[in-house]
PDB file of N, CA, C and O in Angstrom:
ATOM      1  N   ALA A   1       4.880  80.292 -34.264  1.00 77.00           N
ATOM      2  CA  ALA A   1       5.507  80.996 -33.599  1.00 77.00           C
ATOM      3  C   ALA A   1       6.879  81.709 -33.849  1.00 77.00           C
ATOM      4  O   ALA A   1       7.168  82.769 -33.463  1.00 77.00           O
ATOM      5  N   PHE A   2       7.662  80.899 -34.630  1.00 75.00           N
ATOM      6  CA  PHE A   2       8.811  81.381 -35.089  1.00 75.00           C
ATOM      7  C   PHE A   2       8.687  82.731 -35.840  1.00 75.00           C
ATOM      8  O   PHE A   2       9.491  83.698 -35.660  1.00 75.00           O
ATOM      9  N   PHE A   3       7.722  82.817 -36.663  1.00 81.00           N
ATOM     10  CA  PHE A   3       7.437  84.140 -37.306  1.00 81.00           C
ATOM     11  C   PHE A   3       6.453  85.140 -36.723  1.00 81.00           C
ATOM     12  O   PHE A   3       6.209  86.208 -37.383  1.00 81.00           O
ATOM     13  N   ASP A   4       5.852  84.665 -35.615  1.00 87.00           N
ATOM     14  CA  ASP A   4       4.862  85.623 -35.002  1.00 87.00           C
ATOM     15  C   ASP A   4       3.682  85.724 -35.887  1.00 87.00           C
ATOM     16  O   ASP A   4       3.170  87.073 -36.086  1.00 87.00           O
ATOM     17  N   THR A   5       3.341  84.836 -36.600  1.00 87.00           N
ATOM     18  CA  THR A   5       2.280  84.861 -37.846  1.00 87.00           C
ATOM     19  C   THR A   5       1.329  83.568 -37.429  1.00 87.00           C
ATOM     20  O   THR A   5       1.915  82.433 -37.301  1.00 87.00           O
ATOM     21  N   PRO A   6       0.062  83.742 -37.758  1.00 88.00           N
ATOM     22  CA  PRO A   6      -0.760  82.680 -37.846  1.00 88.00           C
ATOM     23  C   PRO A   6      -0.197  81.490 -38.713  1.00 88.00           C
ATOM     24  O   PRO A   6       0.267  81.702 -39.841  1.00 88.00           O
ATOM     25  N   SER A   7      -0.351  80.176 -38.323  1.00 84.00           N
ATOM     26  CA  SER A   7       0.333  79.065 -39.030  1.00 84.00           C
ATOM     27  C   SER A   7      -0.235  79.066 -40.313  1.00 84.00           C
ATOM     28  O   SER A   7       0.419  78.700 -41.359  1.00 84.00           O
ATOM     29  N   ALA A   8      -1.555  79.379 -40.663  1.00 87.00           N
ATOM     30  CA  ALA A   8      -2.032  79.227 -42.078  1.00 87.00           C
ATOM     31  C   ALA A   8      -1.573  80.309 -42.999  1.00 87.00           C
ATOM     32  O   ALA A   8      -1.602  80.275 -44.226  1.00 87.00           O
ATOM     33  N   GLU A   9      -0.798  81.397 -42.395  1.00 90.00           N
ATOM     34  CA  GLU A   9      -0.307  82.338 -43.311  1.00 90.00           C
ATOM     35  C   GLU A   9       1.236  82.239 -43.536  1.00 90.00           C
ATOM     36  O   GLU A   9       1.850  83.023 -44.340  1.00 90.00           O
ATOM     37  N   VAL A  10       1.793  81.161 -42.927  1.00 88.00           N
ATOM     38  CA  VAL A  10       3.167  80.833 -43.248  1.00 88.00           C
ATOM     39  C   VAL A  10       3.499  80.126 -44.536  1.00 88.00           C
ATOM     40  O   VAL A  10       2.876  79.048 -44.834  1.00 88.00           O
ATOM     41  N   THR A  11       4.438  80.833 -45.497  1.00 89.00           N
ATOM     42  CA  THR A  11       4.439  80.181 -46.744  1.00 89.00           C
ATOM     43  C   THR A  11       5.335  78.874 -46.708  1.00 89.00           C
ATOM     44  O   THR A  11       6.143  78.836 -45.791  1.00 89.00           O
ATOM     45  N   PRO A  12       5.277  78.024 -47.608  1.00 85.00           N
ATOM     46  CA  PRO A  12       6.246  77.003 -47.665  1.00 85.00           C
ATOM     47  C   PRO A  12       7.628  77.366 -47.708  1.00 85.00           C
ATOM     48  O   PRO A  12       8.453  76.761 -46.962  1.00 85.00           O
ATOM     49  N   ALA A  13       8.049  78.456 -48.328  1.00 87.00           N
ATOM     50  CA  ALA A  13       9.480  78.961 -48.215  1.00 87.00           C
ATOM     51  C   ALA A  13      10.001  79.280 -46.870  1.00 87.00           C
ATOM     52  O   ALA A  13      10.906  79.070 -46.441  1.00 87.00           O
ATOM     53  N   GLU A  14       8.858  79.923 -46.115  1.00 89.00           N
ATOM     54  CA  GLU A  14       9.228  80.453 -44.773  1.00 89.00           C
ATOM     55  C   GLU A  14       9.541  79.296 -43.941  1.00 89.00           C
ATOM     56  O   GLU A  14      10.374  79.178 -43.077  1.00 89.00           O
ATOM     57  N   LEU A  15       8.489  78.183 -43.943  1.00 84.00           N
ATOM     58  CA  LEU A  15       8.692  76.981 -43.217  1.00 84.00           C
ATOM     59  C   LEU A  15      10.023  76.244 -43.489  1.00 84.00           C
ATOM     60  O   LEU A  15      10.650  75.894 -42.518  1.00 84.00           O
ATOM     61  N   ALA A  16      10.314  76.150 -44.663  1.00 83.00           N
ATOM     62  CA  ALA A  16      11.601  75.564 -45.098  1.00 83.00           C
ATOM     63  C   ALA A  16      12.773  76.295 -44.414  1.00 83.00           C
ATOM     64  O   ALA A  16      13.800  75.682 -43.891  1.00 83.00           O
ATOM     65  N   ASP A  17      12.686  77.479 -44.626  1.00 87.00           N
ATOM     66  CA  ASP A  17      13.803  78.535 -43.952  1.00 87.00           C
ATOM     67  C   ASP A  17      13.932  78.191 -42.366  1.00 87.00           C
ATOM     68  O   ASP A  17      14.881  78.167 -41.893  1.00 87.00           O
ATOM     69  N   ALA A  18      12.690  78.263 -41.884  1.00 86.00           N
ATOM     70  CA  ALA A  18      12.596  78.057 -40.194  1.00 86.00           C
ATOM     71  C   ALA A  18      13.127  76.531 -40.101  1.00 86.00           C
ATOM     72  O   ALA A  18      14.023  76.372 -38.965  1.00 86.00           O
ATOM     73  N   LEU A  19      12.841  75.507 -40.604  1.00 83.00           N
ATOM     74  CA  LEU A  19      13.328  74.266 -40.368  1.00 83.00           C
ATOM     75  C   LEU A  19      14.763  74.138 -40.578  1.00 83.00           C
ATOM     76  O   LEU A  19      15.624  73.563 -39.934  1.00 83.00           O
ATOM     77  N   GLY A  20      15.397  74.810 -41.749  1.00 84.00           N
ATOM     78  CA  GLY A  20      16.782  74.862 -42.029  1.00 84.00           C
ATOM     79  C   GLY A  20      17.558  75.517 -40.922  1.00 84.00           C
ATOM     80  O   GLY A  20      18.568  75.138 -40.394  1.00 84.00           O
ATOM     81  N   GLU A  21      16.828  76.770 -40.281  1.00 87.00           N
ATOM     82  CA  GLU A  21      17.452  77.149 -39.076  1.00 87.00           C
ATOM     83  C   GLU A  21      17.631  76.474 -37.807  1.00 87.00           C
ATOM     84  O   GLU A  21      18.617  76.367 -37.299  1.00 87.00           O
ATOM     85  N   LEU A  22      16.533  75.890 -37.638  1.00 84.00           N
ATOM     86  CA  LEU A  22      16.321  74.952 -36.469  1.00 84.00           C
ATOM     87  C   LEU A  22      17.381  73.746 -36.679  1.00 84.00           C
ATOM     88  O   LEU A  22      18.229  73.552 -35.586  1.00 84.00           O
ATOM     89  N   ALA A  23      17.685  73.248 -37.911  1.00 82.00           N
ATOM     90  CA  ALA A  23      18.578  72.087 -38.042  1.00 82.00           C
ATOM     91  C   ALA A  23      19.980  72.659 -37.922  1.00 82.00           C
ATOM     92  O   ALA A  23      20.851  72.001 -37.343  1.00 82.00           O
ATOM     93  N   ASN A  24      20.184  73.991 -38.344  1.00 86.00           N
ATOM     94  CA  ASN A  24      21.665  74.509 -38.200  1.00 86.00           C
ATOM     95  C   ASN A  24      21.845  74.683 -36.683  1.00 86.00           C
ATOM     96  O   ASN A  24      23.074  74.438 -36.237  1.00 86.00           O
ATOM     97  N   MET A  25      20.915  75.211 -35.890  1.00 88.00           N
ATOM     98  CA  MET A  25      21.230  75.255 -34.256  1.00 88.00           C
ATOM     99  C   MET A  25      21.316  74.002 -33.811  1.00 88.00           C
ATOM    100  O   MET A  25      22.349  73.777 -32.837  1.00 88.00           O
ATOM    101  N   VAL A  26      20.598  72.959 -34.030  1.00 83.00           N
ATOM    102  CA  VAL A  26      20.926  71.593 -33.427  1.00 83.00           C
ATOM    103  C   VAL A  26      22.180  71.038 -33.843  1.00 83.00           C
ATOM    104  O   VAL A  26      22.774  70.586 -33.065  1.00 83.00           O
ATOM    105  N   GLY A  27      22.416  71.245 -35.205  1.00 83.00           N
ATOM    106  CA  GLY A  27      23.783  70.801 -35.710  1.00 83.00           C
ATOM    107  C   GLY A  27      24.956  71.384 -34.936  1.00 83.00           C
ATOM    108  O   GLY A  27      25.973  70.799 -34.733  1.00 83.00           O
ATOM    109  N   GLY A  28      24.913  72.800 -34.786  1.00 85.00           N
ATOM    110  CA  GLY A  28      25.856  73.343 -34.074  1.00 85.00           C
ATOM    111  C   GLY A  28      26.282  72.804 -32.687  1.00 85.00           C
ATOM    112  O   GLY A  28      27.424  72.547 -32.214  1.00 85.00           O
ATOM    113  N   ASN A  29      24.968  72.489 -32.003  1.00 87.00           N
ATOM    114  CA  ASN A  29      25.186  71.790 -30.511  1.00 87.00           C
ATOM    115  C   ASN A  29      25.828  70.379 -30.772  1.00 87.00           C
ATOM    116  O   ASN A  29      26.560  69.987 -29.985  1.00 87.00           O
ATOM    117  N   LEU A  30      25.405  69.688 -31.788  1.00 82.00           N
ATOM    118  CA  LEU A  30      25.849  68.385 -32.124  1.00 82.00           C
ATOM    119  C   LEU A  30      27.374  68.411 -32.374  1.00 82.00           C
ATOM    120  O   LEU A  30      28.142  67.549 -31.855  1.00 82.00           O
ATOM    121  N   LYS A  31      27.668  69.344 -33.249  1.00 83.00           N
ATOM    122  CA  LYS A  31      29.117  69.477 -33.707  1.00 83.00           C
ATOM    123  C   LYS A  31      30.052  69.642 -32.426  1.00 83.00           C
ATOM    124  O   LYS A  31      31.174  69.110 -32.446  1.00 83.00           O
ATOM    125  N   ALA A  32      29.467  70.246 -31.294  1.00 87.00           N
ATOM    126  CA  ALA A  32      30.387  70.514 -30.122  1.00 87.00           C
ATOM    127  C   ALA A  32      30.729  69.222 -29.348  1.00 87.00           C
ATOM    128  O   ALA A  32      31.578  69.089 -28.620  1.00 87.00           O
ATOM    129  N   LEU A  33      29.981  68.203 -29.664  1.00 86.00           N
ATOM    130  CA  LEU A  33      30.140  66.907 -29.067  1.00 86.00           C
ATOM    131  C   LEU A  33      31.038  66.086 -29.870  1.00 86.00           C
ATOM    132  O   LEU A  33      31.312  64.908 -29.385  1.00 86.00           O
ATOM    133  N   LEU A  34      31.375  66.389 -31.129  1.00 83.00           N
ATOM    134  CA  LEU A  34      32.105  65.352 -31.986  1.00 83.00           C
ATOM    135  C   LEU A  34      33.623  65.613 -31.725  1.00 83.00           C
ATOM    136  O   LEU A  34      33.934  66.615 -31.323  1.00 83.00           O
ATOM    137  N   PRO A  35      34.304  64.607 -32.028  1.00 86.00           N
ATOM    138  CA  PRO A  35      35.754  64.716 -31.895  1.00 86.00           C
ATOM    139  C   PRO A  35      36.361  65.845 -33.001  1.00 86.00           C
ATOM    140  O   PRO A  35      35.623  65.994 -33.916  1.00 86.00           O
ATOM    141  N   ASP A  36      37.559  66.292 -32.738  1.00 87.00           N
ATOM    142  CA  ASP A  36      38.189  67.105 -33.505  1.00 87.00           C
ATOM    143  C   ASP A  36      38.339  66.536 -34.945  1.00 87.00           C
ATOM    144  O   ASP A  36      38.735  65.505 -35.052  1.00 87.00           O
ATOM    145  N   GLY A  37      38.230  67.329 -35.964  1.00 82.00           N
ATOM    146  CA  GLY A  37      38.489  66.945 -37.457  1.00 82.00           C
ATOM    147  C   GLY A  37      37.033  66.481 -38.048  1.00 82.00           C
ATOM    148  O   GLY A  37      36.944  66.534 -39.173  1.00 82.00           O
ATOM    149  N   CYS A  38      35.973  66.312 -37.165  1.00 80.00           N
ATOM    150  CA  CYS A  38      34.678  66.292 -37.703  1.00 80.00           C
ATOM    151  C   CYS A  38      34.108  67.523 -38.396  1.00 80.00           C
ATOM    152  O   CYS A  38      34.196  68.635 -37.697  1.00 80.00           O
ATOM    153  N   ARG A  39      33.313  67.540 -39.386  1.00 78.00           N
ATOM    154  CA  ARG A  39      32.744  68.700 -39.919  1.00 78.00           C
ATOM    155  C   ARG A  39      31.324  68.313 -40.203  1.00 78.00           C
ATOM    156  O   ARG A  39      30.937  67.408 -40.608  1.00 78.00           O
ATOM    157  N   LEU A  40      30.476  69.441 -40.190  1.00 79.00           N
ATOM    158  CA  LEU A  40      29.003  69.335 -40.617  1.00 79.00           C
ATOM    159  C   LEU A  40      28.775  70.393 -41.782  1.00 79.00           C
ATOM    160  O   LEU A  40      29.452  71.437 -41.609  1.00 79.00           O
ATOM    161  N   SER A  41      28.102  69.817 -42.804  1.00 79.00           N
ATOM    162  CA  SER A  41      27.545  70.790 -43.734  1.00 79.00           C
ATOM    163  C   SER A  41      26.379  71.543 -43.381  1.00 79.00           C
ATOM    164  O   SER A  41      25.762  71.305 -42.195  1.00 79.00           O
ATOM    165  N   LEU A  42      26.124  72.630 -44.037  1.00 79.00           N
ATOM    166  CA  LEU A  42      24.807  73.283 -43.738  1.00 79.00           C
ATOM    167  C   LEU A  42      23.732  72.356 -43.991  1.00 79.00           C
ATOM    168  O   LEU A  42      23.849  71.589 -44.876  1.00 79.00           O
ATOM    169  N   PRO A  43      22.601  72.588 -43.374  1.00 77.00           N
ATOM    170  CA  PRO A  43      21.614  71.631 -43.421  1.00 77.00           C
ATOM    171  C   PRO A  43      20.721  71.812 -44.797  1.00 77.00           C
ATOM    172  O   PRO A  43      20.812  72.892 -45.410  1.00 77.00           O
ATOM    173  N   SER A  44      20.110  70.806 -45.225  1.00 75.00           N
ATOM    174  CA  SER A  44      19.268  70.933 -46.575  1.00 75.00           C
ATOM    175  C   SER A  44      17.820  70.369 -46.044  1.00 75.00           C
ATOM    176  O   SER A  44      17.639  69.632 -45.218  1.00 75.00           O
ATOM    177  N   VAL A  45      16.941  71.281 -46.480  1.00 76.00           N
ATOM    178  CA  VAL A  45      15.405  71.024 -46.157  1.00 76.00           C
ATOM    179  C   VAL A  45      14.890  70.376 -47.606  1.00 76.00           C
ATOM    180  O   VAL A  45      14.977  71.141 -48.523  1.00 76.00           O
ATOM    181  N   GLU A  46      14.305  69.255 -47.495  1.00 73.00           N
ATOM    182  CA  GLU A  46      13.800  68.635 -48.664  1.00 73.00           C
ATOM    183  C   GLU A  46      12.299  68.462 -48.500  1.00 73.00           C
ATOM    184  O   GLU A  46      11.915  67.261 -47.952  1.00 73.00           O
ATOM    185  N   PRO A  47      11.457  69.261 -48.746  1.00 70.00           N
ATOM    186  CA  PRO A  47       9.962  69.139 -48.466  1.00 70.00           C
ATOM    187  C   PRO A  47       9.399  67.898 -49.576  1.00 70.00           C
ATOM    188  O   PRO A  47       9.917  67.731 -50.780  1.00 70.00           O
ATOM    189  N   GLY A  48       8.563  67.098 -49.122  1.00 67.00           N
ATOM    190  CA  GLY A  48       8.026  66.092 -50.045  1.00 67.00           C
ATOM    191  C   GLY A  48       7.143  65.004 -49.298  1.00 67.00           C
ATOM    192  O   GLY A  48       7.258  65.059 -47.995  1.00 67.00           O
ATOM    193  N   ALA A  49       6.267  64.229 -50.037  1.00 60.00           N
ATOM    194  CA  ALA A  49       5.533  63.250 -49.244  1.00 60.00           C
ATOM    195  C   ALA A  49       5.989  61.859 -49.657  1.00 60.00           C
ATOM    196  O   ALA A  49       5.373  60.960 -49.507  1.00 60.00           O
ATOM    197  N   GLY A  50       7.181  61.796 -50.127  1.00 66.00           N
ATOM    198  CA  GLY A  50       7.824  60.516 -50.574  1.00 66.00           C
ATOM    199  C   GLY A  50       8.077  59.591 -49.296  1.00 66.00           C
ATOM    200  O   GLY A  50       7.859  60.124 -48.093  1.00 66.00           O
ATOM    201  N   PRO A  51       8.531  58.442 -49.560  1.00 68.00           N
ATOM    202  CA  PRO A  51       8.967  57.553 -48.348  1.00 68.00           C
ATOM    203  C   PRO A  51      10.070  58.122 -47.394  1.00 68.00           C
ATOM    204  O   PRO A  51      10.852  58.756 -48.074  1.00 68.00           O
ATOM    205  N   PRO A  52      10.007  57.851 -46.074  1.00 66.00           N
ATOM    206  CA  PRO A  52      11.119  58.494 -45.443  1.00 66.00           C
ATOM    207  C   PRO A  52      12.416  57.700 -45.752  1.00 66.00           C
ATOM    208  O   PRO A  52      12.410  56.591 -46.154  1.00 66.00           O
ATOM    209  N   PRO A  53      13.485  58.433 -45.559  1.00 67.00           N
ATOM    210  CA  PRO A  53      14.977  57.472 -45.580  1.00 67.00           C
ATOM    211  C   PRO A  53      14.857  56.446 -44.703  1.00 67.00           C
ATOM    212  O   PRO A  53      14.265  56.553 -43.442  1.00 67.00           O
ATOM    213  N   THR A  54      15.582  55.393 -44.931  1.00 71.00           N
ATOM    214  CA  THR A  54      15.729  54.314 -43.925  1.00 71.00           C
ATOM    215  C   THR A  54      16.473  54.601 -42.850  1.00 71.00           C
ATOM    216  O   THR A  54      16.261  53.988 -41.806  1.00 71.00           O
ATOM    217  N   ASP A  55      17.381  55.694 -42.884  1.00 72.00           N
ATOM    218  CA  ASP A  55      18.191  55.991 -41.784  1.00 72.00           C
ATOM    219  C   ASP A  55      17.724  57.321 -40.931  1.00 72.00           C
ATOM    220  O   ASP A  55      18.506  58.108 -40.506  1.00 72.00           O
ATOM    221  N   ALA A  56      16.308  57.497 -40.822  1.00 76.00           N
ATOM    222  CA  ALA A  56      15.805  58.682 -40.331  1.00 76.00           C
ATOM    223  C   ALA A  56      15.146  58.543 -38.909  1.00 76.00           C
ATOM    224  O   ALA A  56      14.724  57.538 -38.669  1.00 76.00           O
ATOM    225  N   TRP A  57      15.006  59.633 -38.375  1.00 76.00           N
ATOM    226  CA  TRP A  57      14.369  59.640 -37.198  1.00 76.00           C
ATOM    227  C   TRP A  57      12.930  60.283 -37.503  1.00 76.00           C
ATOM    228  O   TRP A  57      12.899  61.286 -38.029  1.00 76.00           O
ATOM    229  N   ALA A  58      11.681  59.981 -36.882  1.00 77.00           N
ATOM    230  CA  ALA A  58      10.634  60.477 -37.126  1.00 77.00           C
ATOM    231  C   ALA A  58       9.996  61.424 -36.080  1.00 77.00           C
ATOM    232  O   ALA A  58      10.199  60.951 -34.787  1.00 77.00           O
ATOM    233  N   PHE A  59       9.583  62.467 -36.297  1.00 78.00           N
ATOM    234  CA  PHE A  59       8.880  63.346 -35.195  1.00 78.00           C
ATOM    235  C   PHE A  59       7.603  63.723 -35.674  1.00 78.00           C
ATOM    236  O   PHE A  59       7.326  64.079 -36.729  1.00 78.00           O
ATOM    237  N   ARG A  60       6.445  63.401 -34.954  1.00 80.00           N
ATOM    238  CA  ARG A  60       5.162  63.590 -35.319  1.00 80.00           C
ATOM    239  C   ARG A  60       4.515  64.778 -34.324  1.00 80.00           C
ATOM    240  O   ARG A  60       4.575  64.753 -33.149  1.00 80.00           O
ATOM    241  N   SER A  61       3.586  65.646 -35.038  1.00 78.00           N
ATOM    242  CA  SER A  61       2.749  66.637 -34.244  1.00 78.00           C
ATOM    243  C   SER A  61       1.659  66.968 -35.069  1.00 78.00           C
ATOM    244  O   SER A  61       1.879  67.383 -36.298  1.00 78.00           O
ATOM    245  N   GLY A  62       0.594  67.108 -34.348  1.00 82.00           N
ATOM    246  CA  GLY A  62      -0.657  67.528 -35.196  1.00 82.00           C
ATOM    247  C   GLY A  62      -0.843  66.766 -36.432  1.00 82.00           C
ATOM    248  O   GLY A  62      -1.419  67.416 -37.495  1.00 82.00           O
ATOM    249  N   GLY A  63      -0.651  65.521 -36.526  1.00 80.00           N
ATOM    250  CA  GLY A  63      -0.935  64.900 -37.687  1.00 80.00           C
ATOM    251  C   GLY A  63      -0.072  64.904 -38.735  1.00 80.00           C
ATOM    252  O   GLY A  63      -0.093  64.344 -39.841  1.00 80.00           O
ATOM    253  N   SER A  64       1.149  65.690 -38.457  1.00 75.00           N
ATOM    254  CA  SER A  64       2.151  65.860 -39.521  1.00 75.00           C
ATOM    255  C   SER A  64       3.500  65.153 -39.093  1.00 75.00           C
ATOM    256  O   SER A  64       3.647  65.033 -37.975  1.00 75.00           O
ATOM    257  N   SER A  65       4.364  64.751 -40.064  1.00 73.00           N
ATOM    258  CA  SER A  65       5.635  64.104 -39.698  1.00 73.00           C
ATOM    259  C   SER A  65       6.753  65.025 -40.211  1.00 73.00           C
ATOM    260  O   SER A  65       6.695  65.664 -41.131  1.00 73.00           O
ATOM    261  N   LEU A  66       7.873  64.892 -39.338  1.00 72.00           N
ATOM    262  CA  LEU A  66       9.061  65.459 -39.762  1.00 72.00           C
ATOM    263  C   LEU A  66      10.136  64.440 -39.589  1.00 72.00           C
ATOM    264  O   LEU A  66      10.381  63.860 -38.622  1.00 72.00           O
ATOM    265  N   TRP A  67      10.875  64.198 -40.747  1.00 74.00           N
ATOM    266  CA  TRP A  67      11.786  63.144 -40.816  1.00 74.00           C
ATOM    267  C   TRP A  67      13.279  63.670 -40.740  1.00 74.00           C
ATOM    268  O   TRP A  67      13.449  64.796 -41.573  1.00 74.00           O
ATOM    269  N   VAL A  68      14.155  63.257 -39.834  1.00 75.00           N
ATOM    270  CA  VAL A  68      15.485  63.931 -39.784  1.00 75.00           C
ATOM    271  C   VAL A  68      16.531  62.801 -40.100  1.00 75.00           C
ATOM    272  O   VAL A  68      16.423  61.598 -39.569  1.00 75.00           O
ATOM    273  N   SER A  69      17.416  62.995 -40.918  1.00 74.00           N
ATOM    274  CA  SER A  69      18.408  61.994 -41.435  1.00 74.00           C
ATOM    275  C   SER A  69      19.683  62.802 -41.256  1.00 74.00           C
ATOM    276  O   SER A  69      19.977  63.721 -41.844  1.00 74.00           O
ATOM    277  N   VAL A  70      20.640  62.053 -40.768  1.00 71.00           N
ATOM    278  CA  VAL A  70      21.990  62.501 -40.777  1.00 71.00           C
ATOM    279  C   VAL A  70      23.024  61.564 -41.694  1.00 71.00           C
ATOM    280  O   VAL A  70      22.806  60.352 -41.479  1.00 71.00           O
ATOM    281  N   ARG A  71      23.495  62.049 -42.488  1.00 70.00           N
ATOM    282  CA  ARG A  71      24.262  61.346 -43.589  1.00 70.00           C
ATOM    283  C   ARG A  71      25.938  61.441 -43.654  1.00 70.00           C
ATOM    284  O   ARG A  71      26.118  62.628 -43.173  1.00 70.00           O
ATOM    285  N   THR A  72      26.485  60.384 -43.895  1.00 71.00           N
ATOM    286  CA  THR A  72      27.984  60.615 -43.913  1.00 71.00           C
ATOM    287  C   THR A  72      28.348  60.876 -45.409  1.00 71.00           C
ATOM    288  O   THR A  72      27.876  60.151 -46.394  1.00 71.00           O
ATOM    289  N   LYS A  73      29.229  61.758 -45.672  1.00 68.00           N
ATOM    290  CA  LYS A  73      29.598  62.063 -46.981  1.00 68.00           C
ATOM    291  C   LYS A  73      31.029  61.380 -47.181  1.00 68.00           C
ATOM    292  O   LYS A  73      31.970  61.247 -46.548  1.00 68.00           O
ATOM    293  N   THR A  74      30.983  60.743 -48.352  1.00 69.00           N
ATOM    294  CA  THR A  74      32.063  59.924 -48.772  1.00 69.00           C
ATOM    295  C   THR A  74      32.972  60.806 -49.592  1.00 69.00           C
ATOM    296  O   THR A  74      32.693  61.670 -50.450  1.00 69.00           O
ATOM    297  N   ALA A  75      34.468  60.474 -49.590  1.00 64.00           N
ATOM    298  CA  ALA A  75      35.378  61.157 -50.391  1.00 64.00           C
ATOM    299  C   ALA A  75      35.102  60.992 -51.905  1.00 64.00           C
ATOM    300  O   ALA A  75      34.641  59.865 -52.377  1.00 64.00           O
ATOM    301  N   GLY A  76      35.239  62.011 -52.679  1.00 58.00           N
ATOM    302  CA  GLY A  76      35.314  61.792 -53.954  1.00 58.00           C
ATOM    303  C   GLY A  76      34.304  62.937 -54.587  1.00 58.00           C
ATOM    304  O   GLY A  76      34.079  63.756 -54.676  1.00 58.00           O
TER     305      GLY A  76
END
């Protein structure tokens, strides 16, 4: 629906682009709830079938999973 294209025709690069844009929109809304001084980086999309991060939330649809993880960047 994001590309107005049948899902079978969406390329992996387009899918990663769409997920990154959705993460960016969600992050922008989340940032509005954070105290002053907090910053968010741009999202990264890491496709793969490896084990999910231990600090992730899972979303499942149509037999597929999407794992979302928010990490804290340490100084250095």
